[in-house]
Coordinates of N, CA and C in Angstrom, one line a residue:
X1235 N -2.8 18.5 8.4 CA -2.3 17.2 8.0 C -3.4 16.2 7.7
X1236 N -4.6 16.3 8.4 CA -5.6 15.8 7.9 C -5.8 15.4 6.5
X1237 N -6.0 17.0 5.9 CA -6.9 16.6 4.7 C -5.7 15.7 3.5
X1238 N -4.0 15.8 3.7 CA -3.0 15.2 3.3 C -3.3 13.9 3.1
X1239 N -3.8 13.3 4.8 CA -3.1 11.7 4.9 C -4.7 11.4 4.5
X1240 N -5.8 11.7 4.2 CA -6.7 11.5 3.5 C -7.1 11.1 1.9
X1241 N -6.3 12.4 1.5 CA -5.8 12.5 0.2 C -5.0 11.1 0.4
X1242 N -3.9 10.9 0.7 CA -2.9 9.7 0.5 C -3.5 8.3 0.7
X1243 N -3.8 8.8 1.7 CA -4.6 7.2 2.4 C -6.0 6.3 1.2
X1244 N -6.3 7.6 0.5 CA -7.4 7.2 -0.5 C -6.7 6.8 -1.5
X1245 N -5.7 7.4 -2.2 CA -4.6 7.1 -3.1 C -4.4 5.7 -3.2
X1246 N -3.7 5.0 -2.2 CA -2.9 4.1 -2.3 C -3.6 2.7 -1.2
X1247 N -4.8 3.4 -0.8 CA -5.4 1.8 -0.3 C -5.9 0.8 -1.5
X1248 N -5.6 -0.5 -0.8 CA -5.7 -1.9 -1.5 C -7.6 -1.6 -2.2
X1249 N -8.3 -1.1 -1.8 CA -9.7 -0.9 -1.9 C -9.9 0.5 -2.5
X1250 N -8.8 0.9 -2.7 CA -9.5 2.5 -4.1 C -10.4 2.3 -4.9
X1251 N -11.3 3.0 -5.2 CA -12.1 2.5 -6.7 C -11.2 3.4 -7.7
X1252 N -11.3 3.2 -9.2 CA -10.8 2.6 -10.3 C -10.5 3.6 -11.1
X1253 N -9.9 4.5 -12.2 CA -9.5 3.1 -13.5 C -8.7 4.0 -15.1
X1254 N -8.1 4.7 -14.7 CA -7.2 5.6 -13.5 C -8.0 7.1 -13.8
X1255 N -7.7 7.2 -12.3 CA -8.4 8.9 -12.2 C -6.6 9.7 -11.2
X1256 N -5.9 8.7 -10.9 CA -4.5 9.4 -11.0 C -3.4 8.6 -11.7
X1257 N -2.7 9.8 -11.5 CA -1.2 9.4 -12.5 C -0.1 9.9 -11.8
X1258 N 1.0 8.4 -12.1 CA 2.4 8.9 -11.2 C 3.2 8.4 -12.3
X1259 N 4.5 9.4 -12.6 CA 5.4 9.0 -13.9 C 6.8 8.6 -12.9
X1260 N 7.1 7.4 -13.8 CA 8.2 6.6 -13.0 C 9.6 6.9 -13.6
X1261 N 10.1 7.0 -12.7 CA 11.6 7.4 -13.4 C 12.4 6.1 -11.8
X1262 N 13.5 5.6 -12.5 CA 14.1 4.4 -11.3 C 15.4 4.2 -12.4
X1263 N 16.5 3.8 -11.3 CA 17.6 2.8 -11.6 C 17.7 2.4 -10.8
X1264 N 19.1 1.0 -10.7 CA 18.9 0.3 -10.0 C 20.4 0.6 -8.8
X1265 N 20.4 0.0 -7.9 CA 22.0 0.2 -7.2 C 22.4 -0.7 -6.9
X1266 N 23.4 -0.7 -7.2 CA 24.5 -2.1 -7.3 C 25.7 -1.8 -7.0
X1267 N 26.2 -3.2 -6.0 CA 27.2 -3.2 -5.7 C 28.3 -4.8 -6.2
X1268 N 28.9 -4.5 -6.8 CA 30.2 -6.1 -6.9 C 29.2 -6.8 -7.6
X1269 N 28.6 -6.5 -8.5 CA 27.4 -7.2 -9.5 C 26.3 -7.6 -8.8
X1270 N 26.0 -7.5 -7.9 CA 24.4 -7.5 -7.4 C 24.0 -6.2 -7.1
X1271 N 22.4 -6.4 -7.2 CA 21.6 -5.2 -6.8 C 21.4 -5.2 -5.5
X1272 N 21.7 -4.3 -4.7 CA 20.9 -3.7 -3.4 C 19.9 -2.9 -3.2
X1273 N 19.2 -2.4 -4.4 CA 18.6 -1.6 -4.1 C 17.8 -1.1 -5.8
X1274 N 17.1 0.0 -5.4 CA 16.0 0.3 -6.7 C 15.8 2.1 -6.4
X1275 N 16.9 2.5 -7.0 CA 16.3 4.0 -6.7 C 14.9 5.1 -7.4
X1276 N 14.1 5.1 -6.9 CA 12.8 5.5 -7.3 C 12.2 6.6 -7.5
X1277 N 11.5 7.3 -8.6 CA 11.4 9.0 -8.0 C 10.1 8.8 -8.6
X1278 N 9.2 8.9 -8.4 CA 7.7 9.1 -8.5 C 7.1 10.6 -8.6
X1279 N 6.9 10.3 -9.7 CA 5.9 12.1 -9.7 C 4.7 12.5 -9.8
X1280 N 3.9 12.8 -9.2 CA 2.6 13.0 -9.1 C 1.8 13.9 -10.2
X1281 N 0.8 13.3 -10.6 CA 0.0 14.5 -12.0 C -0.3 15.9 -10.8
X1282 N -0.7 17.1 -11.3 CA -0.7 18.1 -10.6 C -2.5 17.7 -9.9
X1283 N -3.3 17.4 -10.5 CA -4.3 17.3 -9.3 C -4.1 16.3 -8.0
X1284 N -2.9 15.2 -8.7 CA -2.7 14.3 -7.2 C -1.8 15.3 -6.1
X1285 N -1.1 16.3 -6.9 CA -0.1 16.9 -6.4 C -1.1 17.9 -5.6
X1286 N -2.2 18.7 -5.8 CA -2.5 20.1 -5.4 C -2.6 20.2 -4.0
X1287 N -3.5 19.6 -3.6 CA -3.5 19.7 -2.1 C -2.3 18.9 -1.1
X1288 N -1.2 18.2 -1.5 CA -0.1 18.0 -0.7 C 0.5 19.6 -0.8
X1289 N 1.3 20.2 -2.2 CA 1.4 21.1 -1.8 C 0.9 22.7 -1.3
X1290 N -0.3 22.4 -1.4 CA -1.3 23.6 -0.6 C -1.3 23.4 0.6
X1291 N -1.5 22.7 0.9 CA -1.3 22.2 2.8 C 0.5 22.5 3.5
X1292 N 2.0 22.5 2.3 CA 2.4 22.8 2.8 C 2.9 24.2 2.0
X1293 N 2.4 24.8 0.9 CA 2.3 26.0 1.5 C 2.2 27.1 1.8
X1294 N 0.5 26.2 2.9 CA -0.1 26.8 3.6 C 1.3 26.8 5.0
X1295 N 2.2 25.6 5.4 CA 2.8 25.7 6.3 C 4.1 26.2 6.2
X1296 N 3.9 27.1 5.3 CA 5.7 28.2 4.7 C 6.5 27.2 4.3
X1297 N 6.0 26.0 3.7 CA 7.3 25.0 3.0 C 7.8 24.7 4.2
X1298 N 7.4 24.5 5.2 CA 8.5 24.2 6.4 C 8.9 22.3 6.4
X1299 N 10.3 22.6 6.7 CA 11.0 21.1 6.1 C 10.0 20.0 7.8
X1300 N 10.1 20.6 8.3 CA 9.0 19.4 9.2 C 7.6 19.0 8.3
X1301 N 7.4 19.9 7.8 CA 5.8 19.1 7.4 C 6.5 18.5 6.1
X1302 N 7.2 19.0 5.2 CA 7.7 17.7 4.0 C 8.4 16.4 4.6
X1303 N 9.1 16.9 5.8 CA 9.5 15.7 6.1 C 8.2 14.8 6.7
X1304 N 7.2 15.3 7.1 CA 6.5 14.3 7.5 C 4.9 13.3 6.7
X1305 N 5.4 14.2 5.4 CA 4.6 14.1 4.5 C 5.1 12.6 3.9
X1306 N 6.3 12.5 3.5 CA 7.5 11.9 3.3 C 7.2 10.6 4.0
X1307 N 7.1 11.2 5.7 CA 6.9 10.0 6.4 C 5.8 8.8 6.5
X1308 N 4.8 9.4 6.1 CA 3.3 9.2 6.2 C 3.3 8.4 4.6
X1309 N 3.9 9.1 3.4 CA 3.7 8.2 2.1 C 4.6 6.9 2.0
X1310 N 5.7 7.1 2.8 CA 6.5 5.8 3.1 C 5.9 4.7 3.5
X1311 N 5.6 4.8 4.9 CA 4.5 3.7 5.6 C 3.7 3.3 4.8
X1312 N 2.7 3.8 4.2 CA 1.5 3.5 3.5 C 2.3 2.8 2.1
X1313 N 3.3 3.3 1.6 CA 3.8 2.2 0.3 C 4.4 1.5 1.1
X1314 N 4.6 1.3 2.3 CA 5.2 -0.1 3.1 C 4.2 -1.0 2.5
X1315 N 3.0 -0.6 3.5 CA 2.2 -1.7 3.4 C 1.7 -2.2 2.0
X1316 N 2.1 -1.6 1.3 CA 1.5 -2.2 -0.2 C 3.0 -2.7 -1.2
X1317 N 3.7 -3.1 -0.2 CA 4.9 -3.6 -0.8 C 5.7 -2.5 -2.2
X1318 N 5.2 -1.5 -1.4 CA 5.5 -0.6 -2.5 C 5.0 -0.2 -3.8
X1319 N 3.9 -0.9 -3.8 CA 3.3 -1.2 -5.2 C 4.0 -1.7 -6.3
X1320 N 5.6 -2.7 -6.0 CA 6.4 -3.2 -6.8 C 6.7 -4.6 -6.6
X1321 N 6.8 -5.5 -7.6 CA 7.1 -7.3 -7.7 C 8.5 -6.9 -8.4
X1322 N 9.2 -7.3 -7.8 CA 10.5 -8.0 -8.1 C 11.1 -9.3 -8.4
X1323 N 11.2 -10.3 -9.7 CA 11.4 -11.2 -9.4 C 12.9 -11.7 -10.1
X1324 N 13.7 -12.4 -9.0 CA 15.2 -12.7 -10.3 C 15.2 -14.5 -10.6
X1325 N 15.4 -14.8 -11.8 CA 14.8 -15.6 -12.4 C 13.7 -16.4 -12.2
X1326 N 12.7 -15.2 -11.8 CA 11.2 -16.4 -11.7 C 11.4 -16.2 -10.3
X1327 N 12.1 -16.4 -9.8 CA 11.6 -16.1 -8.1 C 11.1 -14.6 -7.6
X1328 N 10.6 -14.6 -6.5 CA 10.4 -13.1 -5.7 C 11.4 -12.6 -5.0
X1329 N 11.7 -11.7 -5.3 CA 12.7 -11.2 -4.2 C 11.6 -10.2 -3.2
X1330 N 12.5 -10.5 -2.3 CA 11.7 -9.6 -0.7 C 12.3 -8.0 -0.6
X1331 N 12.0 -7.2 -0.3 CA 12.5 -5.9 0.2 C 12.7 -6.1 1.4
X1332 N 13.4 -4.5 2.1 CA 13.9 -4.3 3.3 C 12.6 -3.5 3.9
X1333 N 12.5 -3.4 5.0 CA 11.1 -2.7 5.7 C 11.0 -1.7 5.4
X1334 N 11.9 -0.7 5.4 CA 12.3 0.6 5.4 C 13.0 1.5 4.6
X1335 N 13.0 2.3 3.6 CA 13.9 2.8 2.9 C 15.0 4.1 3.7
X1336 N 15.8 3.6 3.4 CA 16.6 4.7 4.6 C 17.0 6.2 4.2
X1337 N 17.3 6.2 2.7 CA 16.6 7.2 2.1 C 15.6 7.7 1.5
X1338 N 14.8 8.7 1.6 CA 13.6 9.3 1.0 C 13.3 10.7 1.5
X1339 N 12.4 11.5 0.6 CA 12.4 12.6 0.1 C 11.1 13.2 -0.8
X1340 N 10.1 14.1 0.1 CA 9.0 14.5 -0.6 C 9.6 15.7 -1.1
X1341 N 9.6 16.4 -2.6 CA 9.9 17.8 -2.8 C 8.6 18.3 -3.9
X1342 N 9.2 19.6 -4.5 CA 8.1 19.9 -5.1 C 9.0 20.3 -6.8
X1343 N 8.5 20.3 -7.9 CA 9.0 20.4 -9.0 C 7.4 21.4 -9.7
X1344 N 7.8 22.5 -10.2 CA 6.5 22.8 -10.5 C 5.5 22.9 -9.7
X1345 N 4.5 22.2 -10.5 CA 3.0 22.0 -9.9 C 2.8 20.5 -9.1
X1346 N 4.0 19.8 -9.1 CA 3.9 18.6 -8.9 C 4.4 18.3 -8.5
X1347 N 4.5 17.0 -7.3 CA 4.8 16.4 -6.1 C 5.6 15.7 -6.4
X1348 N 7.1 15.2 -5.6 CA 8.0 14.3 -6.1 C 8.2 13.9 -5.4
X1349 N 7.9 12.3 -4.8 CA 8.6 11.5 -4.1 C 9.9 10.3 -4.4
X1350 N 10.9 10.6 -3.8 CA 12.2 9.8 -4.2 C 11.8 9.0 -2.7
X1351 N 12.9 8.0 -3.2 CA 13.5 7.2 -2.2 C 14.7 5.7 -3.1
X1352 N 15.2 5.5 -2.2 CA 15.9 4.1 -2.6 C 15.1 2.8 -2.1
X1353 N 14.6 2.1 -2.5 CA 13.8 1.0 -2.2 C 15.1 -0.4 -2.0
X1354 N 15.2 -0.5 -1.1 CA 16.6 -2.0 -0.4 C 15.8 -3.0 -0.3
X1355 N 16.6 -3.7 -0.9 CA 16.7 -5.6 -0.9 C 16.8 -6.3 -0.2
X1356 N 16.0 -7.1 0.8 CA 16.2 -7.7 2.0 C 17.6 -8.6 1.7
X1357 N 18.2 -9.0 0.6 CA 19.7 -9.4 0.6 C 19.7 -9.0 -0.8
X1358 N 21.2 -9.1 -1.4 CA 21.5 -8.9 -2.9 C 21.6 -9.6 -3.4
X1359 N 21.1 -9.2 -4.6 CA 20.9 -10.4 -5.9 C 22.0 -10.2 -6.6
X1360 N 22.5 -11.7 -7.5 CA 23.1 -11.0 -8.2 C 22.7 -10.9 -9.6
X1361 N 23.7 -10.1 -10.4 CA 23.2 -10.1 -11.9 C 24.4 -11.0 -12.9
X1362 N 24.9 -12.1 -12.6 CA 25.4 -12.8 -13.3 C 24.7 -14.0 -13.4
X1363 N 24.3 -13.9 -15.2 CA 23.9 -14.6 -15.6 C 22.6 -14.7 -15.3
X1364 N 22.0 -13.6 -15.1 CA 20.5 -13.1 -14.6 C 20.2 -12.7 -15.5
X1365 N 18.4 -12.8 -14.8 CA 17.1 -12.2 -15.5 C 16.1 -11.7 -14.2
X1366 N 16.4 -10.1 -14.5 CA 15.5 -9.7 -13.0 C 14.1 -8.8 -13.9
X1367 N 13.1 -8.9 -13.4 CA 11.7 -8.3 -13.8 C 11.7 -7.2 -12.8
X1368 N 11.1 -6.2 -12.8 CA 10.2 -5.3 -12.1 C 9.0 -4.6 -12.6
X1369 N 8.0 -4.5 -11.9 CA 6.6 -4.1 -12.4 C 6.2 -3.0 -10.7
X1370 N 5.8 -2.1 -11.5 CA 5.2 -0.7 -10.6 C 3.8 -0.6 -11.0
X1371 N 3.0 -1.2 -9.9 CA 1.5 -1.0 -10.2 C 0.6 -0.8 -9.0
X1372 N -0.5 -0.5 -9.5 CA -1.9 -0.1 -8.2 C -2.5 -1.0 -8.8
X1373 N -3.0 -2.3 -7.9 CA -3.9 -3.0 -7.8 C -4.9 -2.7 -8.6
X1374 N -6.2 -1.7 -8.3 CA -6.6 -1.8 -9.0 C -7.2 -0.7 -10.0
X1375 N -6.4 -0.3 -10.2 CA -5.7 0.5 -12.0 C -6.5 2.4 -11.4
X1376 N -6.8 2.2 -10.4 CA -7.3 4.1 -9.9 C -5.9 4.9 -10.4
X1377 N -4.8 4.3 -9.5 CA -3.4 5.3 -9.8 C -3.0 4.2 -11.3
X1378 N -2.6 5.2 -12.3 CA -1.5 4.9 -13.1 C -0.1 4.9 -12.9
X1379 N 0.7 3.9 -12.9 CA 2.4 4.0 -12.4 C 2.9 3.6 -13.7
X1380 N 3.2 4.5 -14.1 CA 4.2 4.0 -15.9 C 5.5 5.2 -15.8
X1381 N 6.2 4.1 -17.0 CA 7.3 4.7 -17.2 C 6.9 5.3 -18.9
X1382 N 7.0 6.7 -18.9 CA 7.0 7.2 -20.3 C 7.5 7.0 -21.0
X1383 N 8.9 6.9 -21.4 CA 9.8 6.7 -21.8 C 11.1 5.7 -21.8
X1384 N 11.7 4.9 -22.6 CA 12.1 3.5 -22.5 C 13.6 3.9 -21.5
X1385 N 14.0 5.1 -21.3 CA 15.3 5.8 -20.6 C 15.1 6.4 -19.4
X1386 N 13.6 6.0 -18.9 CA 13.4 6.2 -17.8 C 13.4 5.2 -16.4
X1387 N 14.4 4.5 -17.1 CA 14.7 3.2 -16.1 C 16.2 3.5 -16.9
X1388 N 17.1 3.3 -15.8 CA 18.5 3.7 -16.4 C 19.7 2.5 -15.7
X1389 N 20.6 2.2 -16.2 CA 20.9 1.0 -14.9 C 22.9 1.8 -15.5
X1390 N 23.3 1.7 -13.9 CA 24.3 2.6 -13.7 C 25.7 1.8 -14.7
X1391 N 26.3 2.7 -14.6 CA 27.9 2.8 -15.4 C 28.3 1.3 -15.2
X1392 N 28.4 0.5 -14.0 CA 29.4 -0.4 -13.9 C 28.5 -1.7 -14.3
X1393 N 27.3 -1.7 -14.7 CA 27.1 -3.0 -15.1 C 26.5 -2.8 -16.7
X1394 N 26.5 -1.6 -17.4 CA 26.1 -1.3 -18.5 C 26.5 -2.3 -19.3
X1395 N 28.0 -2.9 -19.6 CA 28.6 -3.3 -20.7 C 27.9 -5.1 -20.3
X1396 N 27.3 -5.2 -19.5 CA 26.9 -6.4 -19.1 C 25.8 -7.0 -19.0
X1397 N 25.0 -5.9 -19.0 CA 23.5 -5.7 -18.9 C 22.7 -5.2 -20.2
X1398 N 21.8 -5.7 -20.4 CA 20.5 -4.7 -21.0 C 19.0 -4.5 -20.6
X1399 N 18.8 -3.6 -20.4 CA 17.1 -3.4 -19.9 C 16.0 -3.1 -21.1
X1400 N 15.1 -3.4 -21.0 CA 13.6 -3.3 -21.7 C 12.7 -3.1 -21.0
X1401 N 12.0 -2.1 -21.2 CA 10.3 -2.0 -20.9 C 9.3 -2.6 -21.6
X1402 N 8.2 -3.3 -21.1 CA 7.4 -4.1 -22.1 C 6.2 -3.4 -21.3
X1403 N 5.4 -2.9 -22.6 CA 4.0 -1.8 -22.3 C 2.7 -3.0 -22.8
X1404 N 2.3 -3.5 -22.1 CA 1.5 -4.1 -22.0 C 0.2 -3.7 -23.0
X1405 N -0.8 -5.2 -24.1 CA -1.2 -4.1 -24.8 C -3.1 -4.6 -25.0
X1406 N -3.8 -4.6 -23.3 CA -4.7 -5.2 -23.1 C -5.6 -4.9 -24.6
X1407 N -6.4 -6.2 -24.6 CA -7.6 -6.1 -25.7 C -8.5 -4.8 -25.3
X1408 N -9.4 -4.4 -26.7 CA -10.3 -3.8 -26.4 C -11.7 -3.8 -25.5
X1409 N -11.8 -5.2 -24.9 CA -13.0 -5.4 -23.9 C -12.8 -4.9 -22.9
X1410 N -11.2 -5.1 -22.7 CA -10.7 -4.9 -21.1 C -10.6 -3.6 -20.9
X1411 N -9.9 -2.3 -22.3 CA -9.7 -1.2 -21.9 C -11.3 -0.9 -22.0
X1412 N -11.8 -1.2 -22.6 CA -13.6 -0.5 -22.4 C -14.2 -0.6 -21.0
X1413 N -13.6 -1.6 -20.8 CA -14.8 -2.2 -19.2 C -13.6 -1.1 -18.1
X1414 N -12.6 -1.0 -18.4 CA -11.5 0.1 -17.7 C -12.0 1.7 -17.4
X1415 N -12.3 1.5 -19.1 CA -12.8 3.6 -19.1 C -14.4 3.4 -18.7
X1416 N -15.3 2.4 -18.6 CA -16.2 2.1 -17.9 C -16.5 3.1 -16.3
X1417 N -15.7 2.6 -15.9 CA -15.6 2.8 -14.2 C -15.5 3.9 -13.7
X1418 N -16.3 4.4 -12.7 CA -16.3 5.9 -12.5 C -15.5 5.8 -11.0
X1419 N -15.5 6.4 -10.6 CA -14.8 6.9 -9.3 C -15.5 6.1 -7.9
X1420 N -16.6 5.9 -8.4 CA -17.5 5.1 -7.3 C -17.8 3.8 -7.8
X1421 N -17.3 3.2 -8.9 CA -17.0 1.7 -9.4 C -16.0 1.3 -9.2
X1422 N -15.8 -0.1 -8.2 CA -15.0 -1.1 -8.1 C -14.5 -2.0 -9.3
X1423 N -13.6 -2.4 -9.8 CA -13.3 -3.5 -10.3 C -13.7 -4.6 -9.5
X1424 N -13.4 -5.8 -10.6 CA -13.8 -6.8 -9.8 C -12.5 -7.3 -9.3
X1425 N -12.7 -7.5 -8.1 CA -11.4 -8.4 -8.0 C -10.5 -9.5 -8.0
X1426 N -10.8 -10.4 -8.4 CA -10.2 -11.1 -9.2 C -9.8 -11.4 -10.6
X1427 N -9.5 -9.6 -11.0 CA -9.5 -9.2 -12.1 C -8.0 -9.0 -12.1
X1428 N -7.4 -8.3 -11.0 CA -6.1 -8.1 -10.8 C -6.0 -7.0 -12.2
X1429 N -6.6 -5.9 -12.4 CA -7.1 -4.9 -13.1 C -5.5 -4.5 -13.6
X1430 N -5.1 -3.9 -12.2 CA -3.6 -3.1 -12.2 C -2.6 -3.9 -13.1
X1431 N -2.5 -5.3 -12.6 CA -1.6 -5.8 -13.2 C -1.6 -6.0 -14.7
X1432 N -3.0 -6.3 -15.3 CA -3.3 -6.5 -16.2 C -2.3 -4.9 -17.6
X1433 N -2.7 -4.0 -17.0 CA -2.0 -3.0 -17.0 C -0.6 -3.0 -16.7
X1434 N 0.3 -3.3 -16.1 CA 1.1 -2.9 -15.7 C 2.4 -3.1 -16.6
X1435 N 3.5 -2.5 -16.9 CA 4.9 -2.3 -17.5 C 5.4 -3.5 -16.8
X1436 N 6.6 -4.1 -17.6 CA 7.2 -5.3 -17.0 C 9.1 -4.6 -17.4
X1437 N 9.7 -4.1 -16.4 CA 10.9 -3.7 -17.0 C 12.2 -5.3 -16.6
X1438 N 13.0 -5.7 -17.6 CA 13.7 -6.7 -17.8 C 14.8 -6.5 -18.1
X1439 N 15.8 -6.8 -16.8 CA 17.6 -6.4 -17.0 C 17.9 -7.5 -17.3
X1440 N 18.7 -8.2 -18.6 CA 19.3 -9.3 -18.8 C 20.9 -9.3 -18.4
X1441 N 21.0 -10.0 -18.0 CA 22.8 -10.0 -17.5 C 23.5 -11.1 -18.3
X1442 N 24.7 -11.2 -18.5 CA 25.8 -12.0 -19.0 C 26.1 -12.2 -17.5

């Protein structure tokens, strides 16, 4: 488990260096109940070198569901502390999460690592007559967090006829992507660059 929470712990601390040397492809809808959201269901997939050594380590441990589940447990905490690496805002305000996702799930697809979970709303918003934002990012731009494709944000059956979503791909100048592919592994951004964000997808559910 060592060389795991290593591997992860390097991943996803606030102080990674840069610019991206990993990739995670976003796939999310949202959950809703009586026209508000409760929740953000999330599946994150790892490129296969972020993936190799999670699943070599388990396996090395015959796939046994205690070490995924504790793999699970160990990548939860650590996107605790970084608020998940997601901003949620409904009209302009922040919305807060819940501490804990009460669902989640490390599995394996291929060569590559998949972590699910439902991400909960410290209360529900609603979507009448809303404008809710979400953005999935790493500070400072080491992990890439995008959505490939504009149907990889899906928003469920009962608010479809009421709702519309957009992805907006962000489309930095060429100083910025140069000074980006600049950075090696042992270069920091600066920080008050807010690098990640600068980068980051902005997905936008409009409501009636």
């Amino acid at each position: 488990m060592i060389g795991i929470l290593a591997l992860i712990l390097s991943m996803i601390s606030p102080f990674v260096w840069a610019h991206p040397h990993s990739f995670i492809d976003l796939d999310s809808s949202l959950v809703t109940d009586n026209q508000t959201i409760t929740g953000v269901n999330m599946v994150w997939s790892m490129d296969e070198m972020t993936s190799a050594e999670l699943l070599h380590d388990a396996s090395l441990a015959k796939d046994s569901p205690a070490i995924w589940q504790s793999m699970a447990d160990e990548l939860i905490a650590n996107a605790a502390i970084q608020n998940y690496f997601t901003e949620m805002r409904s009209g302009g305000q922040p919305v807060e999460f819940g501490k804990k996702p009460e669902k989640y799930a490390l599995s394996r697809k291929g060569n590559k690592a998949i972590l699910s979970f439902v991400l909960p709303l410290e209360k529900p918003v609603s979507l009448v007559n809303n404008v809710i934002t979400i953005s999935t990012y790493e500070q400072s731009y080491y992990v890439d967090m995008s959505y490939v494709e504009d149907d990889n944000f899906r928003l469920p059956a009962d608010i479809a006829a009421s709702c519309s979503v957009s992805i907006d791909t962000p489309k930095p100048d060429a100083s910025l992507l140069d000074y980006a592919q600049s950075l090696d592994k042992d270069d920091a951004p600066e920080e008050d660059m807010a690098l990640g964000s600068q980068f980051a997808q902005t997905v936008t559910i409009t409501c009636k």
